[in-house]
Tab-separated table of C-alpha atoms in Angstrom:
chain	number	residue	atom	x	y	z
A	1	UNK	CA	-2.298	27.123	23.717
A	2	UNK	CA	-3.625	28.708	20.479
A	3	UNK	CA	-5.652	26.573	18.308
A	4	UNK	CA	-4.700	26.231	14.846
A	5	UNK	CA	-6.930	27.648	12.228
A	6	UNK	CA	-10.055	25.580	11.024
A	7	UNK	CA	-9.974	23.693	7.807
A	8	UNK	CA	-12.327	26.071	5.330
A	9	UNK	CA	-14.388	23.703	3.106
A	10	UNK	CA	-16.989	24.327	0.646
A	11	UNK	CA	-19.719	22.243	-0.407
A	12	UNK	CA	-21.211	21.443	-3.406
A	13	UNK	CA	-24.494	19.839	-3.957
A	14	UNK	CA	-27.445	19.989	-6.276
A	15	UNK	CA	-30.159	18.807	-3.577
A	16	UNK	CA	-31.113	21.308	-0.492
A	17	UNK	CA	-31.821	18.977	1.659
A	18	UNK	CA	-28.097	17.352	1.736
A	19	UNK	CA	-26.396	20.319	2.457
A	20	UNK	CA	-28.753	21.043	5.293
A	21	UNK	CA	-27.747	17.562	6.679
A	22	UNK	CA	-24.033	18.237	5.972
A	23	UNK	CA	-23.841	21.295	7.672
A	24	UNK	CA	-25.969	20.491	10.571
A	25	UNK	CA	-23.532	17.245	11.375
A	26	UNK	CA	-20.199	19.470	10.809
A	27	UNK	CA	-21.416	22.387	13.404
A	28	UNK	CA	-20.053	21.122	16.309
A	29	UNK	CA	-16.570	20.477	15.033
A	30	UNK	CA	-14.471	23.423	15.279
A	31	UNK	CA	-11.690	22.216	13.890
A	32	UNK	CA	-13.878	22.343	10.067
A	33	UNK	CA	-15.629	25.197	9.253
A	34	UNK	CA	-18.040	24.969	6.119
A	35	UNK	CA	-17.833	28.601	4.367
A	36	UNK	CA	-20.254	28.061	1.363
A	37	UNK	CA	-22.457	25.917	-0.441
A	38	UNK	CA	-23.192	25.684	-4.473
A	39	UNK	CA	-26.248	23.841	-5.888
A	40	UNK	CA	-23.983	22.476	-8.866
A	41	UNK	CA	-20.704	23.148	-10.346
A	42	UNK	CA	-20.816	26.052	-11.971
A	43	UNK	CA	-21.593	27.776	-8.804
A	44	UNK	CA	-19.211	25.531	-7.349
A	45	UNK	CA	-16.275	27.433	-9.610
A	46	UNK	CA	-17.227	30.415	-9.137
A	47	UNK	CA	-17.360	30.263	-5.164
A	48	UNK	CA	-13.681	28.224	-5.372
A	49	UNK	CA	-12.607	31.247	-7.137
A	50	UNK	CA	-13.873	33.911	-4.464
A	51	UNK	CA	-13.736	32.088	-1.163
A	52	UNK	CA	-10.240	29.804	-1.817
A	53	UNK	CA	-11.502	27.204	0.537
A	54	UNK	CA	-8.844	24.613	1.321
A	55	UNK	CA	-11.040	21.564	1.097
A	56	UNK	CA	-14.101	21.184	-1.646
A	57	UNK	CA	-16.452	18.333	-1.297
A	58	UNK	CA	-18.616	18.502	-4.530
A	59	UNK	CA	-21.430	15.551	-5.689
A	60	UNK	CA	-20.256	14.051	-8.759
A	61	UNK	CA	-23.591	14.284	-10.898
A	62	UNK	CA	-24.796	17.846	-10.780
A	63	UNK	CA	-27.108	20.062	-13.250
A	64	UNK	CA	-25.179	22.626	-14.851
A	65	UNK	CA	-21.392	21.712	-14.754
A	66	UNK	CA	-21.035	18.439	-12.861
A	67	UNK	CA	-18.707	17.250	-10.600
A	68	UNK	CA	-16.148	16.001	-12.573
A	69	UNK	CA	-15.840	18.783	-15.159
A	70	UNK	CA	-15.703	21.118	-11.798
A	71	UNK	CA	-12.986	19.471	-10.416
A	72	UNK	CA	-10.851	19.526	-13.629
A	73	UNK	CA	-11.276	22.781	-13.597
A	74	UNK	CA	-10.366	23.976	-9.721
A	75	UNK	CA	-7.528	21.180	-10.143
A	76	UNK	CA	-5.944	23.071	-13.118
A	77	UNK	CA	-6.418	26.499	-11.612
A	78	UNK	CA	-6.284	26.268	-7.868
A	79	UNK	CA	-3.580	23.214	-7.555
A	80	UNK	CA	-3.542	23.971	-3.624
A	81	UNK	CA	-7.270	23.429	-3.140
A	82	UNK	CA	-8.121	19.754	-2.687
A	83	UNK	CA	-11.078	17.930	-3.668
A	84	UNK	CA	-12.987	15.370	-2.118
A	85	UNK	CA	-15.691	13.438	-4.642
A	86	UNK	CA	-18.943	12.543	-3.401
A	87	UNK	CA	-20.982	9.872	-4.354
A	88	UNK	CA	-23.985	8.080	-3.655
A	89	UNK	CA	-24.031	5.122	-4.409
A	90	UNK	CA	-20.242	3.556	-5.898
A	91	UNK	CA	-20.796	4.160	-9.433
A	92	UNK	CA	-17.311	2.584	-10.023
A	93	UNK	CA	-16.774	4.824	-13.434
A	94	UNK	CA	-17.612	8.486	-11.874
A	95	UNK	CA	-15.174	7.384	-9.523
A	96	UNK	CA	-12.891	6.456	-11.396
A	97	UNK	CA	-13.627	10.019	-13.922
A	98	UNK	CA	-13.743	12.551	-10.576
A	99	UNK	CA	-10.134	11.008	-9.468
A	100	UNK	CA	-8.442	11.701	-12.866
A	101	UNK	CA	-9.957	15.006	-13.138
A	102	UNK	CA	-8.028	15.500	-10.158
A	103	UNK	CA	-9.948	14.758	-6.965
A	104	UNK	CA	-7.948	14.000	-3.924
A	105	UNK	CA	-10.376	11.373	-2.549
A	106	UNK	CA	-14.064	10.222	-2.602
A	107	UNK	CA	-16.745	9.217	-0.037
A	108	UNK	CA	-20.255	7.682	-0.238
A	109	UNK	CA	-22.859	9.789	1.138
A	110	UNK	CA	-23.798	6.977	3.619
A	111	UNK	CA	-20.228	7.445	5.186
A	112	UNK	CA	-20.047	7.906	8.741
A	113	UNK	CA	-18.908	10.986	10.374
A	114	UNK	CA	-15.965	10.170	11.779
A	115	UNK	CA	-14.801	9.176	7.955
A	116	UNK	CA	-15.887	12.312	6.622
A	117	UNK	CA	-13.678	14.001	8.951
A	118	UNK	CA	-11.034	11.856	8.741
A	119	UNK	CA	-11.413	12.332	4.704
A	120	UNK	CA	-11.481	16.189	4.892
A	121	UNK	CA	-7.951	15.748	7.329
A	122	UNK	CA	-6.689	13.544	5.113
A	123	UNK	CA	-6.578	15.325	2.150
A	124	UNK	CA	-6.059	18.848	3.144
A	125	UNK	CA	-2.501	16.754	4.754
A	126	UNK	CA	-2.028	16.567	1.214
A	127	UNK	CA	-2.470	12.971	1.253
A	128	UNK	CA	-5.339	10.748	-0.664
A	129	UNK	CA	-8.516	9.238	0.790
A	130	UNK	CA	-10.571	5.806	-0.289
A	131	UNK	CA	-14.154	5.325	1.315
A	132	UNK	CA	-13.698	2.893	3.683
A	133	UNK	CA	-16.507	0.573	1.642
A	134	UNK	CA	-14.663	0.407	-1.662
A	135	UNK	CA	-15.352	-2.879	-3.483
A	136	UNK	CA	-13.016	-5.051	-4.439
A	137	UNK	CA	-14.112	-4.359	-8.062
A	138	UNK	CA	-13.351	-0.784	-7.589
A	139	UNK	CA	-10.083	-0.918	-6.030
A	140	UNK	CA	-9.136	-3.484	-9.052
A	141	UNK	CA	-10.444	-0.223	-11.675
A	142	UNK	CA	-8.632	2.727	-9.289
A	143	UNK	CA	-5.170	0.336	-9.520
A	144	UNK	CA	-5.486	0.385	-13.227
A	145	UNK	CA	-6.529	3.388	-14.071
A	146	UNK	CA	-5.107	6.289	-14.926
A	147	UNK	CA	-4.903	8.173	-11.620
A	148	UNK	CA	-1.689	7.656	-9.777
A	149	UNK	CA	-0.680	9.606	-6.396
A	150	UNK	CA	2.535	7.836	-6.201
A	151	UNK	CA	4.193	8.724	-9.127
A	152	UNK	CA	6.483	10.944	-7.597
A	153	UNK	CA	7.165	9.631	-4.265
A	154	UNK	CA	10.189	7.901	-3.733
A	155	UNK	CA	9.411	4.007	-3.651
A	156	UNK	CA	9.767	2.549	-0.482
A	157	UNK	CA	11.590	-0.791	-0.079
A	158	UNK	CA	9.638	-3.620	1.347
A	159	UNK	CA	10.897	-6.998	3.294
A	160	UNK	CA	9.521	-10.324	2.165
A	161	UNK	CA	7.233	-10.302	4.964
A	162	UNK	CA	5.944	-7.109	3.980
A	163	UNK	CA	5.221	-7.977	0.855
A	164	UNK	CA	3.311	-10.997	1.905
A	165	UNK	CA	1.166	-9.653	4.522
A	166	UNK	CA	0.325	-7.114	1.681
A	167	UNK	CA	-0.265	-9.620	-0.927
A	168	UNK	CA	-2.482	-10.932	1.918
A	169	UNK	CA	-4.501	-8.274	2.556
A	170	UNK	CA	-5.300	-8.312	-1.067
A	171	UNK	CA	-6.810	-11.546	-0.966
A	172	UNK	CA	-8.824	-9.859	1.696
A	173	UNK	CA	-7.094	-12.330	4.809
A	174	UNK	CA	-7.846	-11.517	8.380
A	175	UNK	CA	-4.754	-10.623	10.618
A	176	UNK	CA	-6.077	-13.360	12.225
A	177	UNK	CA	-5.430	-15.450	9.151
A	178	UNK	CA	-1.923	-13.427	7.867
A	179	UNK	CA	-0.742	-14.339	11.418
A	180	UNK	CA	-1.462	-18.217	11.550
A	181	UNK	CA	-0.158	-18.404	7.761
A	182	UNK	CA	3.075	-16.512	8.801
A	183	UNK	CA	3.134	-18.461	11.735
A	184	UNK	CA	3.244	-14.456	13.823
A	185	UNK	CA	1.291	-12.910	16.441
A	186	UNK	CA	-1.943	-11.171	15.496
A	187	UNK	CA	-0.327	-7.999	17.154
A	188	UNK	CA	2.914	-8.254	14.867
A	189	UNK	CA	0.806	-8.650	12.260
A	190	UNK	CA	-0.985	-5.479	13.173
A	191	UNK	CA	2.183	-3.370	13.455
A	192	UNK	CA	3.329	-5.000	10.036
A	193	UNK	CA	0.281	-3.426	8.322
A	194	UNK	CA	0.649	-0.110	10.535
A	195	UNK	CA	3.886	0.295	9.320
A	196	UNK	CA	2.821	-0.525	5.762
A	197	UNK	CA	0.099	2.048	5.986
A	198	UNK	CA	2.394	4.843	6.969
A	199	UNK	CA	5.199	4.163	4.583
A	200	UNK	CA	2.515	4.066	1.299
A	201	UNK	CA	0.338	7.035	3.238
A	202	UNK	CA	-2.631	5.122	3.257
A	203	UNK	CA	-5.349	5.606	5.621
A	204	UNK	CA	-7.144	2.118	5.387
A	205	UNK	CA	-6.859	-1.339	3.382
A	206	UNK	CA	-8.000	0.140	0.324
A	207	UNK	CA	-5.314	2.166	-0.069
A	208	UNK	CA	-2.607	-0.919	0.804
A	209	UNK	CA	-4.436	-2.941	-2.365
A	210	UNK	CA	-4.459	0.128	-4.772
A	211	UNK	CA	-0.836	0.576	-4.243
A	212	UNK	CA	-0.272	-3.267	-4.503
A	213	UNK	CA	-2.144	-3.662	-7.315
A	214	UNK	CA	-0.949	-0.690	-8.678
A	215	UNK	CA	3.065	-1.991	-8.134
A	216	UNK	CA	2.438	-4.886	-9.534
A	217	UNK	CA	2.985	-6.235	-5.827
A	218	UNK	CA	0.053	-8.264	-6.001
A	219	UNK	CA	-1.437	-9.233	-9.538
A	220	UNK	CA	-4.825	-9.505	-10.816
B	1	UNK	CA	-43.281	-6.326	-33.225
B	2	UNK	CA	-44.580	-3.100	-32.892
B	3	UNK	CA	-46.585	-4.297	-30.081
B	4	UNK	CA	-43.187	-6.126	-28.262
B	5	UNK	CA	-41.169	-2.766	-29.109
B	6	UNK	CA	-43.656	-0.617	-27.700
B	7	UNK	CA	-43.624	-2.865	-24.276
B	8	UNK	CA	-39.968	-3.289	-24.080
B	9	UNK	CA	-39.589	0.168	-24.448
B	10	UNK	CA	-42.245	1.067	-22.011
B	11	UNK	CA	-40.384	-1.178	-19.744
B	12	UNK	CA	-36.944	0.229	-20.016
B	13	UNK	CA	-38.550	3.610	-19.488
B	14	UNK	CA	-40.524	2.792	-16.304
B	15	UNK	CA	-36.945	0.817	-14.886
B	16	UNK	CA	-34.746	4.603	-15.887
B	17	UNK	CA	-37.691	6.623	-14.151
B	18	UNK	CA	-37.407	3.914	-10.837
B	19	UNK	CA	-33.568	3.868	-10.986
B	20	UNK	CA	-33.320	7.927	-11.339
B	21	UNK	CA	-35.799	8.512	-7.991
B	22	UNK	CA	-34.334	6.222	-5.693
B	23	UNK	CA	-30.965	7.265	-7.134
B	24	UNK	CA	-31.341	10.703	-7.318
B	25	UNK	CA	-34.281	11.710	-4.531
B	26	UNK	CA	-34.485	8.925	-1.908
B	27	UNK	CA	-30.558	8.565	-1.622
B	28	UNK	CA	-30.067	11.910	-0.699
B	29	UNK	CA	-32.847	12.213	1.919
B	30	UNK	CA	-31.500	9.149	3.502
B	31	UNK	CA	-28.322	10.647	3.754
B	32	UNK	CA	-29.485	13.775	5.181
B	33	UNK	CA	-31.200	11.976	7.785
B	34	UNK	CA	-28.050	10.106	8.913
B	35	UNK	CA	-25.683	13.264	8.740
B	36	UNK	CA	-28.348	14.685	11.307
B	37	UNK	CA	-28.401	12.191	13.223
B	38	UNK	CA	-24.727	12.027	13.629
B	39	UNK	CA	-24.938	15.664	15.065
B	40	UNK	CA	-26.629	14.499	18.219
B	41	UNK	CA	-25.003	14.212	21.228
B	42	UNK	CA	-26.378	11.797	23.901
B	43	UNK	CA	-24.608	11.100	26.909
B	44	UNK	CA	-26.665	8.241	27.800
B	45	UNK	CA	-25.222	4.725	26.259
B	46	UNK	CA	-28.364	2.730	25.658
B	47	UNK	CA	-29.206	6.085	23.802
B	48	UNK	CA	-25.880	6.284	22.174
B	49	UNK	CA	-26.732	2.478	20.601
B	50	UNK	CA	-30.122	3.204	19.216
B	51	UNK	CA	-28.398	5.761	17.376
B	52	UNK	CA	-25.954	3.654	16.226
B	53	UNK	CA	-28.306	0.940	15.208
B	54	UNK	CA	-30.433	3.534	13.495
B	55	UNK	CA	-27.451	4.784	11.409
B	56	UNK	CA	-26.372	1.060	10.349
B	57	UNK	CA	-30.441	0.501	9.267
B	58	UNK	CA	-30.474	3.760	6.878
B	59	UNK	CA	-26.661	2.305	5.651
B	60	UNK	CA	-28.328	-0.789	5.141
B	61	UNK	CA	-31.038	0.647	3.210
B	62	UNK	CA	-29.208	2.730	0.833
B	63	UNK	CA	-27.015	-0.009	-0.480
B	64	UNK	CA	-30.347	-1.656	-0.831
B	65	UNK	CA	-31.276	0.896	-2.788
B	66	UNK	CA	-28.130	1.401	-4.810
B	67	UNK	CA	-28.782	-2.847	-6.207
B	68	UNK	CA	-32.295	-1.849	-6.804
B	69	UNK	CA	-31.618	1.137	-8.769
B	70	UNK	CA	-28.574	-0.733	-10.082
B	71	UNK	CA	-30.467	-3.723	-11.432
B	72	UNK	CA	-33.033	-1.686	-12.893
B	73	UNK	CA	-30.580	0.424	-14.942
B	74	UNK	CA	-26.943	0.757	-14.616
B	75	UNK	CA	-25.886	4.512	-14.197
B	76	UNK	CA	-22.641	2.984	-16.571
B	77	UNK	CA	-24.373	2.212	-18.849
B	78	UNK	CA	-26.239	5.406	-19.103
B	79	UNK	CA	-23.164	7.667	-18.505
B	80	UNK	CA	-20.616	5.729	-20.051
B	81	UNK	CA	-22.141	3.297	-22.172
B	82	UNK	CA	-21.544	-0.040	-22.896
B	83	UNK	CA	-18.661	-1.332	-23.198
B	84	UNK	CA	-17.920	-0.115	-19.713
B	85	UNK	CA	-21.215	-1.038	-18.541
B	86	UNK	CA	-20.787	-4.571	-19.350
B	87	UNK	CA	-17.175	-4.621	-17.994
B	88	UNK	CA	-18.824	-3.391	-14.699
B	89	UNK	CA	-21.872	-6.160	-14.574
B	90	UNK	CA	-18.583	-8.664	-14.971
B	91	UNK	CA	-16.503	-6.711	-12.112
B	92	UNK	CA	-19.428	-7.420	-9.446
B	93	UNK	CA	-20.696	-10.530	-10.337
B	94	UNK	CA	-17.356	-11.924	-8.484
B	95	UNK	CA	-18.000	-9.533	-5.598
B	96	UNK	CA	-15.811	-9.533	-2.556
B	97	UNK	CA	-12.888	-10.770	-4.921
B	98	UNK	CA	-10.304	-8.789	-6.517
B	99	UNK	CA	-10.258	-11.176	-9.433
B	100	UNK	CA	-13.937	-10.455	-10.068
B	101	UNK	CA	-14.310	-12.454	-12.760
B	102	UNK	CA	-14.784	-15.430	-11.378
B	103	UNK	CA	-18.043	-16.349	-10.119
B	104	UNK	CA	-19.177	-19.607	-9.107
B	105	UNK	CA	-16.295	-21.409	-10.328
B	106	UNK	CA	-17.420	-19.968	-13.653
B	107	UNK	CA	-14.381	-17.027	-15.333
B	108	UNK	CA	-15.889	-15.125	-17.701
B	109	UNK	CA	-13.653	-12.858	-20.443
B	110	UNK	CA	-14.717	-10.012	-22.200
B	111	UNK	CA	-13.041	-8.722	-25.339
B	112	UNK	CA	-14.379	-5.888	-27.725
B	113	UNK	CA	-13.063	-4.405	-30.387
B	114	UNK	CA	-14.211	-1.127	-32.491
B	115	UNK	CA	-17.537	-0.883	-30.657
B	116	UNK	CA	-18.762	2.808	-31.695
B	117	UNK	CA	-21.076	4.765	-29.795
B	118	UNK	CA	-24.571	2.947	-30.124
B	119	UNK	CA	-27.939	4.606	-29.563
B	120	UNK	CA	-29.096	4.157	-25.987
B	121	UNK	CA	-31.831	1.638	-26.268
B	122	UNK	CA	-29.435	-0.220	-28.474
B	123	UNK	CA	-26.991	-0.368	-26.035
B	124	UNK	CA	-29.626	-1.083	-23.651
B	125	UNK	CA	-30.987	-4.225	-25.572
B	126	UNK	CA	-27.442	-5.622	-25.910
B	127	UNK	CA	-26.796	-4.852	-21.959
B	128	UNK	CA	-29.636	-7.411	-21.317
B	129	UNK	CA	-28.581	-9.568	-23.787
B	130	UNK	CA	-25.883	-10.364	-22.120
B	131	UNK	CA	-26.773	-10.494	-18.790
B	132	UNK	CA	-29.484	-13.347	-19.614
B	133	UNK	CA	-26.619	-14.720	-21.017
B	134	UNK	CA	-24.632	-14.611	-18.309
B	135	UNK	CA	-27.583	-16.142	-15.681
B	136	UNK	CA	-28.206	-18.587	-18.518
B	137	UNK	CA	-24.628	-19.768	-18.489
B	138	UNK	CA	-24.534	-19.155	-14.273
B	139	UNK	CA	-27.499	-20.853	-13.607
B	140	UNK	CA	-27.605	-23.757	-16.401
B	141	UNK	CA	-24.413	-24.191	-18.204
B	142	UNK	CA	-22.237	-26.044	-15.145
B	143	UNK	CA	-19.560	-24.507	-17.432
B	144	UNK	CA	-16.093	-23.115	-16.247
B	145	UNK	CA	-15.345	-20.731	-18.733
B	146	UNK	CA	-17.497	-18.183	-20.611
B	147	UNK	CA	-16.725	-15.838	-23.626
B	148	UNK	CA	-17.930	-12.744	-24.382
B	149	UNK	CA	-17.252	-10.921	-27.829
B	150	UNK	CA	-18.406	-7.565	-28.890
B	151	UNK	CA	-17.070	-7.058	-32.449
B	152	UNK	CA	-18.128	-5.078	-36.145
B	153	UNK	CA	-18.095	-7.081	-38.658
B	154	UNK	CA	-19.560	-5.276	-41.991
B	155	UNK	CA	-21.874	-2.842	-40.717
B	156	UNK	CA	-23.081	-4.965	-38.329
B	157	UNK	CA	-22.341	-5.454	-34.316
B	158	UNK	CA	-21.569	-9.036	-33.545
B	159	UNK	CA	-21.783	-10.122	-30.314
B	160	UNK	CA	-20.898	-14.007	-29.932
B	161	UNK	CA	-20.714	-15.590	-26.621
B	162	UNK	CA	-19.132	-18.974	-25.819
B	163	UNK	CA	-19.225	-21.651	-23.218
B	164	UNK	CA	-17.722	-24.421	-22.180
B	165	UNK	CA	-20.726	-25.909	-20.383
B	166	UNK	CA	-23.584	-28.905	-20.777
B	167	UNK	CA	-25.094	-27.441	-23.689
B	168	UNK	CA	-29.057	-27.931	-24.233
B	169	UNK	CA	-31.731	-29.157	-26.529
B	170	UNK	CA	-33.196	-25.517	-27.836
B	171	UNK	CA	-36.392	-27.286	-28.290
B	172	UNK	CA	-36.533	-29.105	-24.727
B	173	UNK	CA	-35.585	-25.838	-23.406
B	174	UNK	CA	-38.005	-23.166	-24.842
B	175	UNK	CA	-40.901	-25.636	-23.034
B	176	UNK	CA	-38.913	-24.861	-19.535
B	177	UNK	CA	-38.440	-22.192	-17.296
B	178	UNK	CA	-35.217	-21.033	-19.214
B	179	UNK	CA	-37.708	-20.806	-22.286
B	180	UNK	CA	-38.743	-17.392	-20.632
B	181	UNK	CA	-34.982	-16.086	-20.894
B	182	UNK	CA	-34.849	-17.474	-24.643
B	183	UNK	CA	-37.563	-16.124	-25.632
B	184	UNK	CA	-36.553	-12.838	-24.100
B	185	UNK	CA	-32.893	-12.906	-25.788
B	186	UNK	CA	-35.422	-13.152	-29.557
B	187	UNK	CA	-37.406	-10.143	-28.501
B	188	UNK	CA	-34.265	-8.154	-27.661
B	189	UNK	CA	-33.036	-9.514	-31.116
B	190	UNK	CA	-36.259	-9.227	-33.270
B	191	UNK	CA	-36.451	-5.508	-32.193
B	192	UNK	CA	-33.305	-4.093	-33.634
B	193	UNK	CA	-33.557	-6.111	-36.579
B	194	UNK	CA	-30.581	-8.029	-35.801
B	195	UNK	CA	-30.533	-12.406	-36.210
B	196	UNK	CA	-29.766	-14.102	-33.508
B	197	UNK	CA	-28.054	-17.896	-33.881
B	198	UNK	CA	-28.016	-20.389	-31.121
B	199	UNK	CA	-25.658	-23.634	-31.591
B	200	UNK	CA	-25.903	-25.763	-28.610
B	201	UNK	CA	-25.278	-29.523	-28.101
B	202	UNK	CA	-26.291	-31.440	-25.256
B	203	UNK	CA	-22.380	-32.112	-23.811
B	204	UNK	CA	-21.010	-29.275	-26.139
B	205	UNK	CA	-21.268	-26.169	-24.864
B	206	UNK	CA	-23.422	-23.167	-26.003
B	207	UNK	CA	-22.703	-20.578	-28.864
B	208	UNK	CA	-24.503	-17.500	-29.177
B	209	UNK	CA	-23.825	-15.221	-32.175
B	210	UNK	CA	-26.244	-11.927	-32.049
B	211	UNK	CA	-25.826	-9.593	-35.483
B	212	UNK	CA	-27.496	-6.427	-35.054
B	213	UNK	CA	-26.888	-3.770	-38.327
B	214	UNK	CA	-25.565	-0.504	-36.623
């Protein structure tokens, strides 16, 4: 069987020392290959420009250009080439700024591996990707802001039930507690938010409140 | 004054510098550690756990770190200033709820209108302002609702906070612990030359109207 080509990403960071860590924990994947790594955005551009990665994961403050400006400008010219925001710590507002400059998704730098990959997959399907440890404050800001990845997607039709377990999950219930309310099994309750998550194309809760919050599904 | 200006200011200035290294130098070290760490591959389980309790303890310290460096100085307020700074300090006071305004039973509002771009340490008195307003009311008040106004008003920025709570004797007061607080909210005041007007009824809730000239 041939394997498929790895995802090319490029890295963007104005501290040494995080790259090195970045690059050591990606080596054994060969499904992601890093090709390059800036030390702030203008570098960052420039390198877009002559390597076309598919995925960029840039820091959001950065000397020079930072993060957001970079991505505003490798959004504009280089639609195809998505970008993943980095953060460390959830500054709620550079969030919010790197996402309508066009960023596809955003992670903390104290996100696990396995999210960082599933982030980079994520995206480069095209698709967006919340950090799993979004706070309720900042899913509240991301619903209300400017951004908005569903704009042109067709709007999918929910049941009732749908919409409840949704309106749930926004309150933060358990599926232990969206089951006893709906008087349902824990594991219907399960494939209800499955379902849910495929339908809006989210990868985790955050993504079901954003788009309920967003739709006016569930109101703040 | 010169002498409370010159300590406030000092003060401010040591908090940035704190804020900036843990944000900016200890974060990303931490970070690099865990990445590396995630490279290993151990076949043996009781190894495989240390390394996952390891990870979760640098996790644990960076979000540490990120209220530390928060409390010390908001990176909104810096970056964005502060209107959205303040808007933020609301947003995770309530934290873990999607209506974050509410925090112990107490819903705060926040409504501004016209507020230009202020000079940093401006915008930096007024940010504390109003969070010692906020713990006042939090912490004191037993009140339900809480007001928060940012407005001009002839050259000047009026902010004017209201509450629905038990009100206090100003005098009674300045001899307690809150006194500290007060006293802190005149500093802030007294230092950018603004007047700052208390009206506060035992029963009555608590006004506070702060006029700074811009």
């Amino acid at each position: 069987m041939r394997k498929s080509a790895p995802i090319r990403i490029l890295l963007a960071d104005d501290h040494e020392i995080f790259r090195d860590g970045f690059q050591v924990m990606l080596k054994k994947q060969d499904y992601i290959k890093l090709i390059g790594e800036a030390a702030n955005g203008r570098e960052l551009v420039e390198m877009v420009g002559m390597l076309q990665p598919d995925v960029v994961i840039t820091d959001i403050k950065m000397p020079e250009l930072d993060g957001v400006e970079a991505t505003r400008i490798i959004a504009n010219k280089y639609p195809a080439i998505q970008v993943i925001g980095l953060t460390m710590f959830d500054d709620d507002n550079l969030i919010i700024d790197m996402l309508e400059a066009g960023a596809k998704g955003y992670l903390l730098k104290s996100a696990h591996k396995k999210e960082i990959i599933e982030a980079i997959q994520t995206v480069y399907n095209k698709e967006v990707y919340y950090c799993k440890s979004t706070s309720a404050n900042l899913m509240r800001l991301i619903a209300q802001s400017r951004y908005n990845p569903y704009k042109h997607e067709p709007k999918p039709v929910f049941t009732d039930k749908e919409l409840e377990v949704m309106r749930m999950i926004c309150q933060q219930a358990s599926n232990k507690e969206i089951a006893a309310h709906l008087s349902l099994s824990i594991r219907t309750i399960e494939g209800y938010r499955d379902r849910i998550q495929e339908r809006i194309k989210a990868k985790n809760m955050v993504g079901i409140v954003v788009y309920a919050i967003r739709e006016g599904i569930y109101k703040v | 004054m010169a002498k409370i200006l010159a300590e406030i200011t000092t003060l401010e200035n040591e908090r940035a510098r704190v804020a900036n290294d843990l944000h900016d130098e200890l974060g990303p070290l931490l970070s690099a550690i865990k990445f590396k760490l995630s490279s290993i591959e151990t076949h043996l389980p009781e190894d495989e756990l240390v390394m996952q309790q390891t990870s979760e303890h640098i996790v644990d310290i960076i979000s540490r770190m990120r209220e530390i460096s928060n409390d010390l100085m908001p990176n909104t307020l810096i970056r964005k200033g502060l209107v959205y700074a303040i808007d933020e300090f609301i947003g995770k006071l309530g934290n873990g709820q999607i209506h974050g305004e509410t925090v112990h039973g107490l819903t705060i509002s926040f409504s501004h209108v016209d507020v230009p771009e202020l000079p940093k340490n401006m915008a930096i008195n007024i940010y504390r302002i109003i969070q010692e307003i906020v713990h006042n009311t939090i912490k004191h008040a037993k009140a339900s609702l809480l007001r928060i106004n940012v407005l001009m008003k002839d050259k000047k920025l009026v902010l004017q906070t209201e509450d629905n709570g038990s009100g206090f004797d100003y005098g009674d007061a300045s001899k307690t612990s809150a006194g500290f607080g007060l006293r802190n909210l005149v500093s802030r005041t007294e230092i950018m030359g603004g007047d700052l007007f208390i009206e506060s009824k035992k029963g009555k809730g608590t006004v506070y109207t702060i006029e700074i000239p811009v």
